[in-house]
Short mmCIF file of C-alpha atoms and ligand atoms in Angstrom, two decimals:
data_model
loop_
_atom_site.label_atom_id
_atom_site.label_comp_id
_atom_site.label_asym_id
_atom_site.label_seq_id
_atom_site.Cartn_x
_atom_site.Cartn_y
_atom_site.Cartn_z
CA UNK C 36 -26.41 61.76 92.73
CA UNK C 37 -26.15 65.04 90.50
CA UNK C 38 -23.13 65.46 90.16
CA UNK C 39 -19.78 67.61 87.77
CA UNK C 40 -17.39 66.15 85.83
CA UNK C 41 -14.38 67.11 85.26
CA UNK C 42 -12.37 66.25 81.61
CA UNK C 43 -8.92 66.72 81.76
CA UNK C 44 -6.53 66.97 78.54
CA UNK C 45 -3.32 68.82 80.29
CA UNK C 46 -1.92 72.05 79.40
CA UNK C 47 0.15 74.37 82.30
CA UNK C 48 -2.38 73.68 84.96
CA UNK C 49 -1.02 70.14 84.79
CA UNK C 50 2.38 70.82 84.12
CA UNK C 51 5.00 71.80 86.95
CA UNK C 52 8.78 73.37 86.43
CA UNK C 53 11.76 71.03 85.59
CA UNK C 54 15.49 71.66 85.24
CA UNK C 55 15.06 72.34 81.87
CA UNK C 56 11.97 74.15 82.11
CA UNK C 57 8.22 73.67 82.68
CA UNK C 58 7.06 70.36 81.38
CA UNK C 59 3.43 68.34 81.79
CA UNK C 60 3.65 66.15 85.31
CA UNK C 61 2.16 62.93 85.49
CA UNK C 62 0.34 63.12 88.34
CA UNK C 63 -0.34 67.23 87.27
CA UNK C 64 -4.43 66.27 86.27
CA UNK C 65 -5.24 64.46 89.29
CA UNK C 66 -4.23 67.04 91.85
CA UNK C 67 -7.19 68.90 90.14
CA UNK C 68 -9.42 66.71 92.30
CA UNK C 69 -8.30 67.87 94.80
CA UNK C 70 -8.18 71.70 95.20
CA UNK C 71 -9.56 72.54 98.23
CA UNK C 72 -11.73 75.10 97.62
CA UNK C 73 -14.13 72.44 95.30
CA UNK C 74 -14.71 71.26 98.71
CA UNK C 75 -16.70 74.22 99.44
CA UNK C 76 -19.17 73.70 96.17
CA UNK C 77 -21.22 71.20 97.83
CA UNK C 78 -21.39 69.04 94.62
CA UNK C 79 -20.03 65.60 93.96
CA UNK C 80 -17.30 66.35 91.26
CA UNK C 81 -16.07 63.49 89.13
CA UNK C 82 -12.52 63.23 87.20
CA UNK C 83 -11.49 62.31 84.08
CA UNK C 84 -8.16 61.93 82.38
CA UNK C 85 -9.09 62.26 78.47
CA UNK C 86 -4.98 63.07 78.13
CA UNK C 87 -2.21 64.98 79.83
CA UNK C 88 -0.36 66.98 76.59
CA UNK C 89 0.69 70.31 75.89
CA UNK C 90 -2.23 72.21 73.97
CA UNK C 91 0.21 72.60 70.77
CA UNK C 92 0.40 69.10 70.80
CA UNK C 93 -4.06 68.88 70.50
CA UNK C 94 -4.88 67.57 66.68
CA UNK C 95 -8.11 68.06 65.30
CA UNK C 96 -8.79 64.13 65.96
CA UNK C 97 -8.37 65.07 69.91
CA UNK C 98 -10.84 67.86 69.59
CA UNK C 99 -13.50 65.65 67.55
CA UNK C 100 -12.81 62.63 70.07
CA UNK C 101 -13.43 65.12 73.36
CA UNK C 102 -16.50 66.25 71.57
CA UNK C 103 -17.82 62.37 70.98
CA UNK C 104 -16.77 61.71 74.84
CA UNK C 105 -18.76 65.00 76.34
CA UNK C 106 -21.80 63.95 74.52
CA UNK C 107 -21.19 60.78 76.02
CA UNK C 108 -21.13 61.88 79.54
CA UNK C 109 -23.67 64.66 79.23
CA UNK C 110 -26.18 61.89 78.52
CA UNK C 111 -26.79 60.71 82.43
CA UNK C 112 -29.32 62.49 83.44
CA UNK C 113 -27.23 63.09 86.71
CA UNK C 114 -24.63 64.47 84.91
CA UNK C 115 -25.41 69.00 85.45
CA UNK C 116 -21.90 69.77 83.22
CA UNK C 117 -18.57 69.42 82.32
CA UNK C 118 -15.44 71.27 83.21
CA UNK C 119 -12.57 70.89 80.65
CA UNK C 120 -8.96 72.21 81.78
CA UNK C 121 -6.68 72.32 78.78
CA UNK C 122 -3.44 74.37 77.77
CA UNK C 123 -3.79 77.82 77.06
CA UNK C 124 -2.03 77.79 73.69
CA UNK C 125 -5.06 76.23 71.53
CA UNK C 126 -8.11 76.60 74.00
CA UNK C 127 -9.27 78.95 71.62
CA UNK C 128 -9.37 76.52 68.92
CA UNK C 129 -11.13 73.31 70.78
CA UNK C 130 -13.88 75.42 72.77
CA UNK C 131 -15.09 76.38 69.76
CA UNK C 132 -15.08 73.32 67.54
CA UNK C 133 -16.96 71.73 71.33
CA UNK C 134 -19.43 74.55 70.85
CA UNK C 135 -20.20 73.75 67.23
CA UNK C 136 -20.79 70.39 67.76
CA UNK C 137 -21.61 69.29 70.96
CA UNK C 138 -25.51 67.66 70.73
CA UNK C 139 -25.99 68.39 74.30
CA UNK C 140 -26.77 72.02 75.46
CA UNK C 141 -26.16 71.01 79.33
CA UNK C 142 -23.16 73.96 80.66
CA UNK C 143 -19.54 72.72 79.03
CA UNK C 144 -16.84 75.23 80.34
CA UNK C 145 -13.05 75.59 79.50
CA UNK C 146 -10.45 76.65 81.53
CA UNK C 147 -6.53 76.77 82.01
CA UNK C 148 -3.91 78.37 83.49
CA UNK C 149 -1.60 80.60 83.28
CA UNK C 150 1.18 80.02 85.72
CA UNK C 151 1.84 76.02 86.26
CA UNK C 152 1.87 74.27 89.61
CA UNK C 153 3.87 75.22 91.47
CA UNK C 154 4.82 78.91 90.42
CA UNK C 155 3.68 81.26 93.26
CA UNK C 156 0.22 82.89 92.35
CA UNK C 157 -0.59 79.94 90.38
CA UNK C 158 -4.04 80.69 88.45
CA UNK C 159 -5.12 76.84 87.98
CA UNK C 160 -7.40 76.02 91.38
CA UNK C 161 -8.92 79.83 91.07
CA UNK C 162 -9.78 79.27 87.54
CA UNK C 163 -11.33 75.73 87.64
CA UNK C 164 -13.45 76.61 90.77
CA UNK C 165 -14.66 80.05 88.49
CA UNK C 166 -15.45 77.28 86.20
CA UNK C 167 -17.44 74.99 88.67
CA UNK C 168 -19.16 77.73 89.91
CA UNK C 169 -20.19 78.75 86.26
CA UNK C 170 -21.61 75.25 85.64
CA UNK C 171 -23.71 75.67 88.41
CA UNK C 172 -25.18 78.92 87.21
CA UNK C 173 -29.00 78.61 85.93
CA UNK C 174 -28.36 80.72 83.20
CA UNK C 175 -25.21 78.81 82.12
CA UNK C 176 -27.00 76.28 79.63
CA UNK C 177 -27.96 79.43 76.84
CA UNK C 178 -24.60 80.42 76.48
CA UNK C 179 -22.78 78.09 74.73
CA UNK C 180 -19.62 76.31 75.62
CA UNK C 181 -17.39 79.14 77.30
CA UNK C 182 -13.69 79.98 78.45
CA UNK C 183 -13.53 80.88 81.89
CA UNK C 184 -10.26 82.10 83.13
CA UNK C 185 -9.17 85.39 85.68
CA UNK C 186 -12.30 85.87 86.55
CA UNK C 187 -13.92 86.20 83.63
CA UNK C 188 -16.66 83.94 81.29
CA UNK C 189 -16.15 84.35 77.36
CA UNK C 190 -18.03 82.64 74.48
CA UNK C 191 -15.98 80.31 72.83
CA UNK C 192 -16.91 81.67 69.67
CA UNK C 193 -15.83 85.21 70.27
CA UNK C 194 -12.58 84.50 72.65
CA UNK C 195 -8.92 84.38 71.56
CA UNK C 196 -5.59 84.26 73.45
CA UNK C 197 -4.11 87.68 73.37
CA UNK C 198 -0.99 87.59 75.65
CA UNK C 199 1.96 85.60 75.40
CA UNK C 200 2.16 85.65 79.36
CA UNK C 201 -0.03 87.66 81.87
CA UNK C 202 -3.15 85.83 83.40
CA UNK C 203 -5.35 88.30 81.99
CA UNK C 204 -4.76 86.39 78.46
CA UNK C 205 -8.08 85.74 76.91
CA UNK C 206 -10.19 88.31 75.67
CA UNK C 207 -13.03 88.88 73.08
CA UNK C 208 -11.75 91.34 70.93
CA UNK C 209 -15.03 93.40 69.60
CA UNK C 210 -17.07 91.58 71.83
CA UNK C 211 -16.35 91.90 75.24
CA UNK C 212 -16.68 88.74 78.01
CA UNK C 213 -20.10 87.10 78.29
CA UNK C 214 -19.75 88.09 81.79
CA UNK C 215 -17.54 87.57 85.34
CA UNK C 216 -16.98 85.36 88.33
CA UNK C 217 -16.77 87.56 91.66
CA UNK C 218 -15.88 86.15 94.70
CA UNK C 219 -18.71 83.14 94.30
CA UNK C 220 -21.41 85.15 92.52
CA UNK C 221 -21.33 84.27 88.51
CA UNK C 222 -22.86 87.28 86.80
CA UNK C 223 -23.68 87.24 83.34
CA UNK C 224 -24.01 90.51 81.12
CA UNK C 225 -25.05 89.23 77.44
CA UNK C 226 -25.49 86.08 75.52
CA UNK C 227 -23.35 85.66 72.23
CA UNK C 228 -26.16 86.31 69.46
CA UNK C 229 -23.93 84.94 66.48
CA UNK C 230 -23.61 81.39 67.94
CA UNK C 231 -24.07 78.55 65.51
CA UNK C 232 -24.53 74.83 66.12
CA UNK C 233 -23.09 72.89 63.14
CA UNK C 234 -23.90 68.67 64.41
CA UNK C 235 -21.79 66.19 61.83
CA UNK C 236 -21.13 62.94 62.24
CA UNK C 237 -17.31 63.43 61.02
CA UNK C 238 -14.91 66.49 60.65
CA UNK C 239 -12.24 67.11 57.48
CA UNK C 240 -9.27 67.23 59.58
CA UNK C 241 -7.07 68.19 56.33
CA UNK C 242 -7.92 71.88 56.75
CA UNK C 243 -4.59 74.29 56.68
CA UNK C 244 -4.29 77.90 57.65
CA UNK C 245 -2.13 80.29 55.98
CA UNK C 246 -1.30 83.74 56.30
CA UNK C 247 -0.37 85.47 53.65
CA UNK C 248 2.58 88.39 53.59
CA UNK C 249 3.69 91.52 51.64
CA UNK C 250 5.54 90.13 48.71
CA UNK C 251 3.60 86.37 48.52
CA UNK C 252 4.06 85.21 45.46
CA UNK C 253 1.19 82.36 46.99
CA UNK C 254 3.34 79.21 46.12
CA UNK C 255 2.68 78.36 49.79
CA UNK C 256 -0.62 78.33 49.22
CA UNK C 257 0.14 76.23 45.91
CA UNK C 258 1.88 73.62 47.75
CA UNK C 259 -0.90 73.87 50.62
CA UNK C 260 -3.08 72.42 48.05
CA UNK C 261 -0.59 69.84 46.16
CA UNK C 262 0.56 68.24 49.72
CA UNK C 263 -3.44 67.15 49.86
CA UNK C 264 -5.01 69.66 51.79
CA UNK C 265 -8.99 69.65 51.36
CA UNK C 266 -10.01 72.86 52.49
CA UNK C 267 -8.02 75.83 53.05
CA UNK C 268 -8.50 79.00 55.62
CA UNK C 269 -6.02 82.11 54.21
CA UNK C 270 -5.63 84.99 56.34
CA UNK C 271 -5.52 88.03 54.53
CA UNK C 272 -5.44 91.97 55.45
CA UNK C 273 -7.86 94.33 56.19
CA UNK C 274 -11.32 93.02 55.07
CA UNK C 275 -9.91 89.88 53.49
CA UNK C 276 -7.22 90.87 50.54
CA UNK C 277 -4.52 89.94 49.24
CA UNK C 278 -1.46 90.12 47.03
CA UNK C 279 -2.40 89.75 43.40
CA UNK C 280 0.09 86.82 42.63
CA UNK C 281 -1.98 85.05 45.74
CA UNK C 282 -5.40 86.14 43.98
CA UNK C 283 -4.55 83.93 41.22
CA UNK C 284 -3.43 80.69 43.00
CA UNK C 285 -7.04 80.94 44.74
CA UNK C 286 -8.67 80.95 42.04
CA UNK C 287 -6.98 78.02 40.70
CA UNK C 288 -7.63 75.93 43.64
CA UNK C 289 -11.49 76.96 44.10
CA UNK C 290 -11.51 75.90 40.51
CA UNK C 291 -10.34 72.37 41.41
CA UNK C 292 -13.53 72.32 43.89
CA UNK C 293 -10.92 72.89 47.46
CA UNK C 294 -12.44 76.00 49.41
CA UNK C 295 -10.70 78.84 50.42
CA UNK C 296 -11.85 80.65 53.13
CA UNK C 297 -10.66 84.49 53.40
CA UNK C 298 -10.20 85.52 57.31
CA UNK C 299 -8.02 88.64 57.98
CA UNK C 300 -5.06 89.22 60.29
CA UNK C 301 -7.39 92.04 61.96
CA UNK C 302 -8.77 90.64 64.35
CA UNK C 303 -12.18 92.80 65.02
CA UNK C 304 -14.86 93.46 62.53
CA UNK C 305 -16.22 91.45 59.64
CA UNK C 306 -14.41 90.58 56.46
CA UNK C 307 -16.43 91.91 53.57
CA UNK C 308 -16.17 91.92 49.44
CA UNK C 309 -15.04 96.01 49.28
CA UNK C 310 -12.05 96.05 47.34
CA UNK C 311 -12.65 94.62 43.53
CA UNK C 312 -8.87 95.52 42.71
CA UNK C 313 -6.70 92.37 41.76
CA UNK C 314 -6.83 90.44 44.91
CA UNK C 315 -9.12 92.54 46.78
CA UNK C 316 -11.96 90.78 48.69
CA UNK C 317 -14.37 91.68 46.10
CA UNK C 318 -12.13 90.56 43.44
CA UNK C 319 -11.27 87.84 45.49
CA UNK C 320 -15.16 86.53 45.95
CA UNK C 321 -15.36 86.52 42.35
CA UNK C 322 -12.88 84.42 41.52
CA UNK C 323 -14.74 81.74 44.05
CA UNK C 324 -13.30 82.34 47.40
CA UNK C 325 -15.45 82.16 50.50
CA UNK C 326 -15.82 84.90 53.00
CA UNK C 327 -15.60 84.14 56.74
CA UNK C 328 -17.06 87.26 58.35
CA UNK C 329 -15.36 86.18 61.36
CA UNK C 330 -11.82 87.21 60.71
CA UNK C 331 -9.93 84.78 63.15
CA UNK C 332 -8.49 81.98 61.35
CA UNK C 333 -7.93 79.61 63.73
CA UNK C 334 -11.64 80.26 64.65
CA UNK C 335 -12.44 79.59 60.47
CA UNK C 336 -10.24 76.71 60.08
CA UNK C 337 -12.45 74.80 62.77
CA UNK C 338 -15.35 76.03 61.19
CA UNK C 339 -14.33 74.67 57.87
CA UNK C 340 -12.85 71.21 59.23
CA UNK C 341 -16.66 70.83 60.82
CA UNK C 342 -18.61 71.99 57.57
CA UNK C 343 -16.72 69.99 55.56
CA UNK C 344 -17.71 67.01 57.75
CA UNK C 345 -21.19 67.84 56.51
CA UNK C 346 -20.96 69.14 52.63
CA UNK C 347 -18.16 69.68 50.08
CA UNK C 348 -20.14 71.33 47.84
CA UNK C 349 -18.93 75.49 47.54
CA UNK C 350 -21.93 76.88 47.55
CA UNK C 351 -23.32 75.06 51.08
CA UNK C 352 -19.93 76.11 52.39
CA UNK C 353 -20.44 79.33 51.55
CA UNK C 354 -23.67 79.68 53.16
CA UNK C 355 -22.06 78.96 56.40
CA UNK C 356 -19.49 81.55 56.24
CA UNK C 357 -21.39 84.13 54.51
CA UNK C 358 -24.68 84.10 56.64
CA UNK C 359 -25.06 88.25 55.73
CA UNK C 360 -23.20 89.04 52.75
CA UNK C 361 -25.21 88.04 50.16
CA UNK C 362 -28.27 89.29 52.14
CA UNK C 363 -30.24 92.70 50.62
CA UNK C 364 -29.85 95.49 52.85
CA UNK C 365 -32.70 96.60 54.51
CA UNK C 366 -34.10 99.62 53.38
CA UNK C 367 -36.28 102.01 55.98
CA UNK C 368 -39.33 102.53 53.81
CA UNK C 369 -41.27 103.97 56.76
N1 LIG U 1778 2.00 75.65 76.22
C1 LIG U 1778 0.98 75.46 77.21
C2 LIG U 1778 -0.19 74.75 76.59
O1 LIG U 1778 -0.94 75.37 75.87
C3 LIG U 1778 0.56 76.74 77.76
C4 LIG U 1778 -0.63 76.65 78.65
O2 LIG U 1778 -1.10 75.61 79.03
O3 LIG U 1778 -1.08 77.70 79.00
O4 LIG U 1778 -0.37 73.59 76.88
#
């Protein structure tokens, strides 16, 4: 019997409101079973408890685990897609690595909520039947895991959490949402073009993130790097630069073979190598760093825990991060 299953991991949708505020409830997953308007799907749908903790709580070992279990799951052939509800917090972070390296391409969609159990205009049932309803859609298997949530279908790539509280949270800044739920009709309005499948058998889950500041004299990064960290995602300004002192601890570290991956604290458009003044992205790239022309950072540190499941070497890295950079421009010759 075809059938939908959905993987729970916790989050607000499965938390309700104690005396000393809102806290995960045991029982908070399996009422997900039971929201009465999955009823009116007409599909079997199957749950799973994978855990019940607060997204900040997820570790990169969760995310890979999930991962191994879809794949798992998507195998029966009866099996059309899976569901995942999750905290809000760090959806961003394990949609994407799940659309890097899931093997299967059957319809994986994330969702959450905003406002937990039992607070009145709670988001949870609307957003997980949005997310049935997306499984179900025939186009939903080209686009990539995606983030469904008020109504609206992102890429996993491309979204990000941009409000600390309203519903209307996740957006793709630049992008735009892959396209909506209204009232049962899923409409899609574009497929993400920059999606990349990156399938290891292992991730590098010693991968920090750090954001540098006016005034860094980079001994955080310096101790990001003595404490054992492998790889290392630094979010810079602007198009990926820094403070000079910072320029030279990169270097350093690149030099011992760790990569550092330049995102930006922008978070629309593409980092690129403009500025060659001390610790400008040009300089930067010169003195071994790696571009991501994605400028999220939590989007490049799962990147670069995944790649580094597959190569250490710099320059393979590189080519992952860099797909355009080193490319020649094209030149109209017509
Ligand atoms: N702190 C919660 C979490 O991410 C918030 C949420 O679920 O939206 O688990």
């Amino acid at each position: 019997m075809k059938r939908i299953v959905i993987i729970t991991t916790g989050g607000t949708i499965a938390m309700v409101k104690g005396d000393q505020g809102v806290i995960p409830y045991e029982k908070g997953n399996l009422l997900i079973s039971e929201i009465p308007l999955l009823k009116k799907v007409g599909i079997k749908i199957d749950l799973i408890e994978f855990s019940n903790i607060p997204s900040p709580h997820m570790k990169p070992s969760d995310m890979w685990s999930l991962s191994q279990k879809i794949d798992e799951i998507l195998k029966d052939d009866n099996v059309i897609g899976v569901v995942v509800t999750h905290g809000t917090d760090t959806l961003e972070e394990t949609s994407y690595l799940l659309d890097l390296t899931l093997k299967s391409e059957k319809p994986v969609v994330c969702t959450a909520a905003m406002r937990n159990i039992g607070e009145l205009g709670t988001d949870g049932p609307r957003n997980v039947y949005s997310s049935v309803l997306t499984v179900l859609s025939p186009q939903a298997s080209e686009m990539g895991v995606m983030v469904c949530l008020n109504d609206e279908i992102h890429a996993a790539r491309e979204v990000t959490k941009t409000y600390t509280s309203n519903v209307a949270t996740f957006d793709s800044p630049g992008y735009g949402p892959l396209g909506i739920v209204d009232e049962d009709n899923v409409i899609f309005f574009r497929k993400s073009l920059t999606r990349e499948k990156i399938l290891v058998d292992k991730i590098e889950e010693r991968v920090a993130l750090i954001k540098t500041f006016t005034g860094d004299d980079g001994k955080l990064l310096k101790y990001a790097k003595e404490i054992g960290y492998k790889g290392i995602v630094l979010e810079g300004f602007g198009r990926g630069n820094v403070p000079p002192s910072v320029a030279n601890v990169v270097e350093d570290i690149v030099e011992e073979g760790i990569p550092v991956v330049i995102t930006s604290r922008c978070f629309k458009g593409r980092i690129y190598p403009v500025y060659a003044y001390h610790g400008g992205g040009a300089d930067l790239r010169k003195k071994g760093a790696i571009m991501s022309e994605h400028p999220i950072g939590q989007k490049a540190k799962i990147k670069l825990m995944v790649v580094m499941g597959k190569t250490r070497k710099l320059d393979e890295i590189r080519r992952y991060f860099e797909p355009n950079i080193s490319r020649r421009p094209i030149l109209y010759e017509g």
